[in-house]
Amino acid sequence: MNNNTLCFLFGLFLFQAEVSIAHEGPGAHLDHINEALEKTPDKQSLYIERGVIYSSEAGMYEQALKDFQRAEKLGPPVAVAYELGLLFYRRAEFAKSRTYFDRYIGQFPDYAPAYEYRAKASSQVGDTKQAMADFNAFFRLQKQINPGSFIAAAKIYASAKEAGVDAAIALLDQGIKQIGLNPQLQSYAVRLELQRNRPEQAIARHQSLKTMLNDSPAWKSEMAELLLDAGKPAQAAAFLDEAEQQLAKLKATPARLNLLQTIQKLKQQAVSS
């Protein structure tokens, strides 16, 4: 059995375990595993499965560690390396976490999630170069990517001497191209455009979110702030007036009252500009 097949089978095992937990809840799932362990106390996969629940669902890290260490003795230790990497990552033991991801990737070089977590662990220990290399591998291997992964990578790129803000924005645009226009990705790109002193590009990016964010008072307030930064107080004031009028028609909530205060402060800035 080759590495790709082993990787697929182990990934399938993890997927089935997650589906089972989501379907019946961790408590009921633990009961089933405990019953199965009474019948087959030396089955490696059952200890891994129970350890996954302890680690990811219950936050019971010591119990998870005991199960994973037991599993290491009952079968190939590498079968447990990914979950041990996650466990130590969750415990903020990033250097130790990396050693397990190293071990797992060495055996299963096409398993994308291991690269993402090793990238995050590498970033935490200051190894930015490795983090970027691993994120590049992750993006190459993973077919469906959530926005959070692009943002996590972009933050590392933006802080790195080897890459920088331009590379971070290019990555965010790659994400938008792959998954479609996304408020999280575009909003972070707006921040980075401002960071590299490109207010017009920031305004254009925010404008692209108008329909998606329903032309809301919050969107108008953020647009006004961008226009103020760009030295366009009259345009900013018009957006702020519209936002204030919209809020007046809506039921007052703490969030809307806070937004109204923000709008009023921005209006003062627009007048004094």
Coordinates of C-alpha atoms in Angstrom, one line a residue:
M1 CA 0.0 0.0 0.0
N2 CA 1.6 3.3 -1.1
N3 CA 1.7 6.6 0.8
N4 CA -1.1 8.2 -1.2
T5 CA -3.4 5.3 -0.4
L6 CA -2.5 5.4 3.3
C7 CA -3.0 9.1 3.4
F8 CA -6.4 8.7 1.8
L9 CA -7.5 6.0 4.2
F10 CA -6.4 7.9 7.3
G11 CA -8.0 11.1 6.0
L12 CA -11.2 9.1 5.4
F13 CA -11.0 7.7 9.0
L14 CA -10.7 11.3 10.4
F15 CA -13.6 12.5 8.3
Q16 CA -15.8 9.6 9.4
A17 CA -14.9 10.2 13.0
E18 CA -15.8 13.9 12.7
V19 CA -19.1 13.1 11.0
S20 CA -20.0 10.6 13.7
I21 CA -19.2 13.2 16.4
A22 CA -21.3 15.8 14.7
H23 CA -24.2 13.4 14.2
E24 CA -24.5 12.0 17.7
G25 CA -22.6 14.3 20.0
P26 CA -19.3 13.7 21.7
G27 CA -20.8 12.1 24.8
A28 CA -22.7 9.4 22.9
H29 CA -19.8 8.8 20.6
L30 CA -17.5 8.3 23.6
D31 CA -19.9 5.7 25.0
H32 CA -19.7 3.8 21.7
I33 CA -15.9 3.9 21.6
N34 CA -15.7 2.8 25.2
E35 CA -18.0 -0.2 24.5
A36 CA -15.9 -1.1 21.5
L37 CA -12.7 -0.9 23.5
E38 CA -14.0 -3.4 26.0
K39 CA -14.3 -5.9 23.1
T40 CA -11.2 -4.9 21.2
P41 CA -8.8 -3.2 23.7
D42 CA -5.8 -3.3 21.4
K43 CA -7.4 -1.6 18.3
Q44 CA -5.3 1.4 17.5
S45 CA -8.0 3.4 15.6
L46 CA -10.3 3.4 18.6
Y47 CA -7.7 5.1 20.8
I48 CA -7.1 7.6 18.0
E49 CA -10.8 8.3 17.6
R50 CA -11.3 8.7 21.4
G51 CA -8.2 10.9 21.6
V52 CA -9.6 13.1 18.8
I53 CA -12.8 13.7 20.8
Y54 CA -10.9 14.5 24.0
S55 CA -8.6 16.9 22.1
S56 CA -10.9 18.7 19.7
E57 CA -14.4 18.5 21.4
A58 CA -13.8 18.2 25.2
G59 CA -10.5 20.1 25.7
M60 CA -9.3 17.1 27.8
Y61 CA -5.8 17.2 26.6
E62 CA -4.2 14.9 29.2
Q63 CA -6.7 12.2 28.4
A64 CA -6.2 12.7 24.7
L65 CA -2.4 12.5 25.2
K66 CA -2.8 9.2 27.0
D67 CA -4.9 7.7 24.2
F68 CA -2.6 8.9 21.5
Q69 CA 0.5 7.5 23.3
R70 CA -1.4 4.2 23.8
A71 CA -2.2 4.2 20.0
E72 CA 1.5 4.8 19.2
K73 CA 2.3 1.4 20.8
L74 CA -0.6 -0.5 19.0
G75 CA 0.3 0.3 15.4
P76 CA 2.4 2.5 13.2
P77 CA 3.3 5.6 15.3
V78 CA 3.0 7.9 12.3
A79 CA -0.7 7.2 12.2
V80 CA -1.0 9.2 15.4
A81 CA 1.5 12.0 14.4
Y82 CA -1.0 14.4 12.9
E83 CA -3.3 14.3 15.9
L84 CA -0.4 14.7 18.3
G85 CA 0.7 17.7 16.2
L86 CA -2.8 19.2 16.6
L87 CA -2.9 18.4 20.3
F88 CA 0.4 20.2 21.0
Y89 CA -0.7 23.1 18.8
R90 CA -3.8 23.5 20.8
R91 CA -1.7 23.4 24.0
A92 CA 0.5 26.2 22.5
E93 CA 3.5 23.9 22.5
F94 CA 4.4 24.9 18.9
A95 CA 7.9 23.5 18.6
K96 CA 6.8 20.1 19.8
S97 CA 3.8 20.4 17.5
R98 CA 6.1 20.9 14.5
T99 CA 8.0 17.8 15.1
Y100 CA 4.9 15.7 14.8
F101 CA 3.8 17.4 11.7
D102 CA 7.3 16.9 10.3
R103 CA 7.0 13.2 11.0
Y104 CA 3.5 13.0 9.4
I105 CA 4.4 15.0 6.3
G106 CA 7.5 12.9 5.8
Q107 CA 5.2 9.8 5.5
F108 CA 2.2 11.5 3.9
P109 CA 3.5 14.4 1.8
D110 CA 0.2 15.1 0.1
Y111 CA -2.0 15.6 3.2
A112 CA -2.8 19.3 2.9
P113 CA -4.1 20.1 6.4
A114 CA -0.8 19.0 8.0
Y115 CA 1.0 21.8 6.0
E116 CA -1.5 24.4 7.1
Y117 CA -1.0 23.6 10.8
R118 CA 2.7 23.3 10.5
A119 CA 2.7 26.7 8.8
K120 CA 0.8 28.2 11.8
A121 CA 3.1 26.5 14.3
S122 CA 6.1 27.7 12.4
S123 CA 4.8 31.2 12.4
Q124 CA 4.3 31.0 16.2
V125 CA 8.0 30.1 16.7
G126 CA 9.2 32.8 14.4
D127 CA 10.1 30.6 11.4
T128 CA 8.3 32.8 8.8
K129 CA 10.2 31.3 5.8
Q130 CA 8.9 27.8 6.7
A131 CA 5.5 29.1 7.4
M132 CA 5.2 30.6 3.9
A133 CA 6.6 27.5 2.3
D134 CA 4.0 25.4 4.0
F135 CA 1.1 27.6 3.2
N136 CA 2.3 27.5 -0.5
A137 CA 2.2 23.7 -0.3
F138 CA -1.2 23.8 1.4
F139 CA -2.7 26.0 -1.3
R140 CA -1.3 23.8 -4.0
L141 CA -2.7 20.6 -2.4
Q142 CA -6.0 21.7 -0.9
K143 CA -8.9 22.0 -3.4
Q144 CA -11.5 23.7 -1.2
I145 CA -10.0 26.5 1.0
N146 CA -11.9 28.6 3.5
P147 CA -11.3 32.4 3.8
G148 CA -9.6 32.1 7.2
S149 CA -6.7 30.1 5.6
F150 CA -6.0 32.9 3.1
I151 CA -6.2 35.5 5.8
A152 CA -3.9 33.6 8.1
A153 CA -1.3 33.2 5.3
A154 CA -1.7 36.8 4.2
K155 CA -0.9 38.0 7.7
I156 CA 2.3 36.0 7.7
Y157 CA 3.2 37.3 4.2
A158 CA 2.6 40.9 5.2
S159 CA 4.9 40.6 8.2
A160 CA 7.7 38.9 6.3
K161 CA 10.8 40.5 4.8
E162 CA 10.8 37.9 2.1
A163 CA 7.2 38.7 1.0
G164 CA 5.6 41.9 2.3
V165 CA 2.3 43.6 1.9
D166 CA 2.3 43.3 -1.9
A167 CA 2.6 39.5 -1.7
A168 CA -0.1 39.4 1.0
I169 CA -2.6 41.4 -1.2
A170 CA -1.7 39.2 -4.2
L171 CA -2.6 36.1 -2.1
L172 CA -5.9 37.7 -1.0
D173 CA -6.8 38.4 -4.6
Q174 CA -5.9 34.8 -5.4
G175 CA -8.4 33.7 -2.8
I176 CA -11.1 36.0 -4.2
K177 CA -10.5 34.6 -7.6
Q178 CA -10.8 31.0 -6.3
I179 CA -13.8 31.3 -3.9
G180 CA -15.4 34.5 -5.2
L181 CA -15.8 38.0 -3.7
N182 CA -15.7 37.6 0.1
P183 CA -16.1 40.3 2.7
Q184 CA -13.4 38.9 5.0
L185 CA -10.8 38.7 2.3
Q186 CA -11.7 42.1 0.7
S187 CA -11.9 43.9 4.0
Y188 CA -8.4 42.7 5.0
A189 CA -7.2 43.7 1.6
V190 CA -8.6 47.2 2.3
R191 CA -6.6 47.4 5.4
L192 CA -3.4 46.4 3.6
E193 CA -4.0 48.9 0.8
L194 CA -4.2 51.6 3.5
Q195 CA -1.0 50.2 5.0
R196 CA 0.8 50.7 1.7
N197 CA -0.7 54.2 1.4
R198 CA -3.1 53.4 -1.5
P199 CA -6.4 55.0 -0.4
E200 CA -8.0 55.0 -3.8
Q201 CA -7.4 51.2 -4.2
A202 CA -8.9 50.7 -0.7
I203 CA -12.0 52.7 -1.6
A204 CA -12.4 50.7 -4.8
R205 CA -12.2 47.5 -2.9
H206 CA -14.7 48.6 -0.3
Q207 CA -17.0 49.8 -3.1
S208 CA -17.0 46.3 -4.5
L209 CA -18.7 45.1 -1.2
K210 CA -21.6 47.5 -1.5
T211 CA -24.2 45.1 -2.8
M212 CA -22.9 42.1 -0.8
L213 CA -23.3 44.1 2.4
N214 CA -26.7 45.5 1.4
D215 CA -25.5 49.1 1.2
S216 CA -25.8 49.1 5.0
P217 CA -25.2 52.0 7.4
A218 CA -22.0 50.2 8.6
W219 CA -20.8 49.9 5.0
K220 CA -21.5 53.6 4.5
S221 CA -19.7 54.5 7.7
E222 CA -16.6 52.6 6.7
M223 CA -16.7 54.1 3.2
A224 CA -16.9 57.6 4.8
E225 CA -13.8 56.8 7.0
L226 CA -11.9 55.8 3.9
L227 CA -12.9 58.9 2.1
L228 CA -11.8 61.1 5.0
D229 CA -8.4 59.4 4.9
A230 CA -8.3 60.1 1.2
G231 CA -9.0 63.8 1.8
K232 CA -12.5 63.8 0.5
P233 CA -14.6 65.2 3.4
A234 CA -17.6 66.3 1.3
Q235 CA -18.1 62.8 -0.2
A236 CA -17.6 61.3 3.3
A237 CA -20.3 63.6 4.8
A238 CA -22.8 62.5 2.1
F239 CA -22.3 58.9 3.1
L240 CA -22.5 59.7 6.8
D241 CA -25.8 61.6 6.3
E242 CA -27.3 58.6 4.4
A243 CA -26.1 56.2 7.1
E244 CA -27.6 58.3 9.9
Q245 CA -30.9 58.5 8.0
Q246 CA -31.0 54.7 7.6
L247 CA -30.3 54.1 11.3
A248 CA -33.1 56.5 12.3
K249 CA -35.5 54.1 10.6
L250 CA -34.2 51.0 12.4
K251 CA -34.9 49.7 15.9
A252 CA -32.3 50.9 18.3
T253 CA -29.9 48.2 19.5
P254 CA -26.5 48.5 21.4
A255 CA -24.6 47.8 18.2
R256 CA -26.6 50.4 16.2
L257 CA -26.2 53.0 19.0
N258 CA -22.5 52.5 18.9
L259 CA -22.5 52.8 15.2
L260 CA -24.4 56.1 15.5
Q261 CA -21.8 57.4 17.9
T262 CA -19.1 56.5 15.4
I263 CA -21.0 58.3 12.6
Q264 CA -21.4 61.4 14.6
K265 CA -17.7 61.5 15.4
L266 CA -16.8 61.0 11.7
K267 CA -19.2 63.8 10.8
Q268 CA -17.3 66.1 13.1
Q269 CA -14.1 65.2 11.4
A270 CA -15.7 65.9 8.0
V271 CA -16.8 69.3 9.1
S272 CA -13.3 70.2 10.5
S273 CA -11.4 68.9 7.5

